[in-house]
Amino acid sequence: MFSFLVKRILSGSLIVVLVSVMIYALFWYGPKSPALELCRRDTNNRCTPAKLVEFEDRLGYSNPIYEEYGKWAKGLVADRTIIHGTSEYDCPAPCLGISYRDKSLVTDQFKERFPVTVSLAVGASALYLLIGVTVGVLAARRRGSVADKALVASTLVFSSIPYYLVALLSFLILTLSTSVFPEAKYVPFLDDPLAWFSGLLLVWLVMGLYGATAYTRYSRGSMVEALGEDYVRTARAKGLRMRTVVTKHALRSALVPVITIFGLDVAFLLSGTVFTEKIFSLEGIGKWGIDAVNIKDLPVVQATTLVLAVSVVVMNIIVDIVYSILDPRVRLA
Amino acid sequence: MTEDATIVEPGEERESFEELVKHTHSANELDTSAPPVLTVENLRMYFPIKTSLMRRTVGHVQAVDGVSFVVPKGGALGLVGESGCGKSTTGQLITRLYKPTGGSMTFEGHDLASISNREMKPLRRDVQMIFQDPYSSLNPRHTVGSIVGAPLRVHDVVPKNKTLSRVQELLEVVGLNPEHYNRYPNEFSGGQRQRIGIARALALQPKLMVADEPVSALDVSIQAQVINLLQDLQREFDIAFLFIAHDLAVVRHFCPEVAVMYLGKIVEIGDRESIYANAHHPYTQALLSAVPDVKQAATGGRRERIRLTGDVPSPIDPPSGCRFRTRCPIAQEICARHEPPLLQIGKRHKVACHFPGRLGEHPREPLTARLLGVDASGQPDPGASPATDLVEQPGYADTWFDLDGKTIGRA
Amino acid sequence: MSTAPTSGDPYLVVDDLTVRFPTADGLVQAVTGLSYQVELGKTLGIVGESGSGKSVSSMAVLGLHDRRSAQISGSIKVAGTEVVGLSEGRMRELRGNAVAMIFQDALASLHPFYKIGAQLAEAYRTHHPKATKKEARSRALEMLERVGIPQPDKRIDQYPHQFSGGMRQRAMIAMGLINDPSLLIADEPTTALDVTVQAQILDLLQDLQQEFNSAIIIITHDLGVVAEMADDVLVMYAGRAVEYGSAKEVLTRPEMPYTWGLLSSVPDVAADTNARMIPIPGAPPSLLDPPSGCPFHPRCAHREKVPGDLCRTELPELLPAVHGEGHLKRCHLADPEAVFAAEVLPEIAPEMVEEKR
């Protein structure tokens, strides 16, 4: 277990570093540099070559890439002072740089926005896992029946509607026209748990129900397979109740593949849900990142990408640990 | 001859019992004059076991440890033993699915153990393999024609426009309908799939076939069909077989010579008579007595048998001395101290045991002590002079140690 | 000595059992009109190839078929209780209790995620609801010891994958016997095992039978296993019984060409080397559309000895054999025993013919 963790954390860190280097390089050598973008914006599209050089100097693009990357990376562990032309900005560690747009500290922004995204991810994923697996198991038990076929068909229909349409319609109908649900807003859980819950309920339901369709199909398939296993026949031959056979013997094996997909899904949720945040006007990581990409705000893009990389790495480790708990044949090494 | 093995489709005119019998074979016979096609000497395969973090080698699985035998041209050598004895690994080494750790495998003047994969390629035509599982060994997305034709194309043996007719010929030889070349494996039964696998192996007219449990996945009534087919092919095309199986009765029928393996070593090797009617190794005797016998029905109940206790030990850390001693009913002190040499005790019979003898007639004193230069308990004996020529040789010598007369026998 | 199947006081009586599965391709006639019985302390061997219905029929005894997808008719009486149509609750009381079943592939049949001890204890507690966890565990330990698992106190907390093949099958047997069943159904219990381990498992089953006087049904394709284990033999083909009688009668004086085919397909380790391996031509039939008349007729090499087209048009009844008491066979041949002795035996066991002379 210990050697597993060491190994996985080391290899995970390597992945995170590589991703950050790649993003940096992409901006550095990309077709339109962020300096040009900023220059145009600040000069009302009258960016002269001289102006551009000035902007490049100011943002550090005239220095070698490794020097700038080094400064950025050092900022993760040590306080640094960022100089943009004549202005200086104090950036205490862990420093992720400052936004090109409004010169705000990326770290501060992150601290403000990440809880929103985490709240969305936790609520939505819990909901779709619970609904998806429950419905999937029930369908698998009645495989081939009319109810099962209708269910499979309806999940297919539902999940072939684009997600943003479902989210947008829900917002328009349930919040704007009928006010069944209040307008979505984020209140920190610690400030007011009830407001946190009611503020996000609609968003969770939309994300959860939509996601549950896929999980219904995964868990149904995996459950059908598990119910056909020899050890399930053995469990029945022992005289166990069908309920025990299903929950204790079949479900535990059926969950293993579902958990793998679930882990990766959660990782992607943690890195932001762009449509959801945009439609329901929630200030999370996804909206932040997409806005930053539009204006080539490198430090912000860098930060949001790192969130994704770290979540994927961490969730993978967690999935492997859960895996080894579920299946004793899997030895972490 | 061969088309007679064709499966009769239901409804077709069928043959009578006498005709059916005519197309079957009794047990294959030994041809002692046949020259060797494959000579394996001291073959070893150790798979390293590595730690997870540092990839440090911490031990070895001694899957095959010093195996020597000869497969005569057009003949058949059976390799029997329980799971984990190394028989399948031996077969995979000969087809060079792995490169062996040591030893030599001489085939047509080439040492298959030491040549490179590139040098091996032309030889692969001559050494083909038939696999156990007719379901997983055929690609379900390829037609039968493309499966059987693949070796022809890879080795470029027939012109492109002749491939199909050659494939149809092969299908007919193994008793399948040649018109079915464009069907997929899932349209065939297990026995027919095994025939497809045989047609594929046959495509390049090999000189040696390694058949790894070719019938054990098939229904009983189909096993006999496939064995008869293999006998047909062997006679018609003069193919030598290394026949790997755990079913002692099938091996007895197909192979005039048999080697019994235990934990990576050959414990007894000889012609059919020596192994099945005159076994001298307690393991061979136990294996034979464990096979359930239909004739037992006449008397009812179970035979007296040699009961082996426990399971085969791990090949990672095999027992010292004789590897069988932990389950052996007649093991003594010397067995833990010294590995018994594979002694020739008959014209075509070798056994690796300190106490070789027929069932119930094993000697009390180790016969090998003098040869090894030790006393009866395996302690060094200063008075004895160990024999120097105990290195295992493939094949048989002209002289041997006759157990009955305690003399040197001569051919 | 073995008893003819018609005498005694049977524990299990299967009468005219038919099992069918409607599928998208049609009706699978898995078992048709099957009757047999087993007494306490006796062993019945059911022999047949894959698809002969041998496993399907015994799963019906435990009511393990899905009620929605299987059509079962006929009668199965366990100790006098009719189990066809019995409620799921009552059926559950029998399963693993009065009637236990062990399966072929012990690795697949034991749950990979639970410890051996826990799986055994679960079987015990299901039928002993008042037993504490501790009692169930000590019972599991006792059973592991009884079936000859070394260091049972250590093994009880291991998972199935940590056991060797033979040990797993022993654990499976221990689980089957934990509630002292009167009937044990063993479905190919030794098929995946090496011969020396197979011998150990067969020995164990026989010892246990003597100790507990239970009835055993052993399902196998290996006639050798049947010869050494069974008092009675039932040979099945295409879902029907084709030969039934004492093991001695059926295996030494078989009267049905399919049984001959099974005998001649398998070489014997001690046979004459002049013996031939005579296959049964063709492949087992589809149960969706079984052949007309005698289901074996498309593969039978002795058909022309029956006058007319009888084999193809008419299903032979399961009638008393020409010789031997309580020996039933399903064949139109007038004197099958004579055909066997004159034609088949000399080819598959020449030495036996000489003995008889």
mmCIF file with all atom_site columns, C-alpha atoms in Angstrom, chain C residues 243-244 249 253-256 260 319-339:
data_model
loop_
_atom_site.group_PDB
_atom_site.id
_atom_site.type_symbol
_atom_site.label_atom_id
_atom_site.label_alt_id
_atom_site.label_comp_id
_atom_site.label_asym_id
_atom_site.label_entity_id
_atom_site.label_seq_id
_atom_site.pdbx_PDB_ins_code
_atom_site.Cartn_x
_atom_site.Cartn_y
_atom_site.Cartn_z
_atom_site.occupancy
_atom_site.B_iso_or_equiv
_atom_site.pdbx_formal_charge
_atom_site.auth_seq_id
_atom_site.auth_comp_id
_atom_site.auth_asym_id
_atom_site.auth_atom_id
_atom_site.pdbx_PDB_model_num
ATOM 1  C CA . GLU C 1 243 ? -30.214 -45.750 -21.176 1.00 0.00 ? 243 GLU C CA 1
ATOM 2  C CA . TYR C 1 244 ? -30.740 -46.269 -17.471 1.00 0.00 ? 244 TYR C CA 1
ATOM 3  C CA . GLU C 1 249 ? -25.237 -53.443 -16.390 1.00 0.00 ? 249 GLU C CA 1
ATOM 4  C CA . ARG C 1 253 ? -23.646 -54.705 -21.365 1.00 0.00 ? 253 ARG C CA 1
ATOM 5  C CA . PRO C 1 254 ? -24.778 -51.432 -22.913 1.00 0.00 ? 254 PRO C CA 1
ATOM 6  C CA . GLU C 1 255 ? -27.752 -51.721 -25.250 1.00 0.00 ? 255 GLU C CA 1
ATOM 7  C CA . MET C 1 256 ? -27.896 -48.275 -26.810 1.00 0.00 ? 256 MET C CA 1
ATOM 8  C CA . TRP C 1 260 ? -21.422 -47.625 -27.231 1.00 0.00 ? 260 TRP C CA 1
ATOM 9  C CA . LEU C 1 319 ? -38.089 -50.166 -22.441 1.00 0.00 ? 319 LEU C CA 1
ATOM 10 C CA . PRO C 1 320 ? -36.515 -52.930 -20.392 1.00 0.00 ? 320 PRO C CA 1
ATOM 11 C CA . ALA C 1 321 ? -33.300 -54.182 -21.939 1.00 0.00 ? 321 ALA C CA 1
ATOM 12 C CA . VAL C 1 322 ? -33.081 -57.587 -23.521 1.00 0.00 ? 322 VAL C CA 1
ATOM 13 C CA . HIS C 1 323 ? -30.895 -58.795 -20.688 1.00 0.00 ? 323 HIS C CA 1
ATOM 14 C CA . GLY C 1 324 ? -30.448 -57.570 -17.179 1.00 0.00 ? 324 GLY C CA 1
ATOM 15 C CA . GLU C 1 325 ? -32.973 -56.556 -14.602 1.00 0.00 ? 325 GLU C CA 1
ATOM 16 C CA . GLY C 1 326 ? -33.988 -52.927 -14.160 1.00 0.00 ? 326 GLY C CA 1
ATOM 17 C CA . HIS C 1 327 ? -31.975 -51.990 -17.190 1.00 0.00 ? 327 HIS C CA 1
ATOM 18 C CA . LEU C 1 328 ? -33.827 -49.621 -19.516 1.00 0.00 ? 328 LEU C CA 1
ATOM 19 C CA . LYS C 1 329 ? -32.822 -48.583 -23.019 1.00 0.00 ? 329 LYS C CA 1
ATOM 20 C CA . ARG C 1 330 ? -34.266 -46.475 -25.787 1.00 0.00 ? 330 ARG C CA 1
ATOM 21 C CA . CYS C 1 331 ? -33.435 -48.256 -29.053 1.00 0.00 ? 331 CYS C CA 1
ATOM 22 C CA . HIS C 1 332 ? -35.223 -50.024 -31.917 1.00 0.00 ? 332 HIS C CA 1
ATOM 23 C CA . LEU C 1 333 ? -32.511 -52.672 -32.345 1.00 0.00 ? 333 LEU C CA 1
ATOM 24 C CA . ALA C 1 334 ? -33.955 -56.134 -31.801 1.00 0.00 ? 334 ALA C CA 1
ATOM 25 C CA . ASP C 1 335 ? -30.981 -57.551 -29.949 1.00 0.00 ? 335 ASP C CA 1
ATOM 26 C CA . PRO C 1 336 ? -28.580 -54.745 -29.168 1.00 0.00 ? 336 PRO C CA 1
ATOM 27 C CA . GLU C 1 337 ? -26.478 -56.836 -26.836 1.00 0.00 ? 337 GLU C CA 1
ATOM 28 C CA . ALA C 1 338 ? -25.630 -59.238 -29.638 1.00 0.00 ? 338 ALA C CA 1
ATOM 29 C CA . VAL C 1 339 ? -24.586 -56.365 -31.912 1.00 0.00 ? 339 VAL C CA 1
#
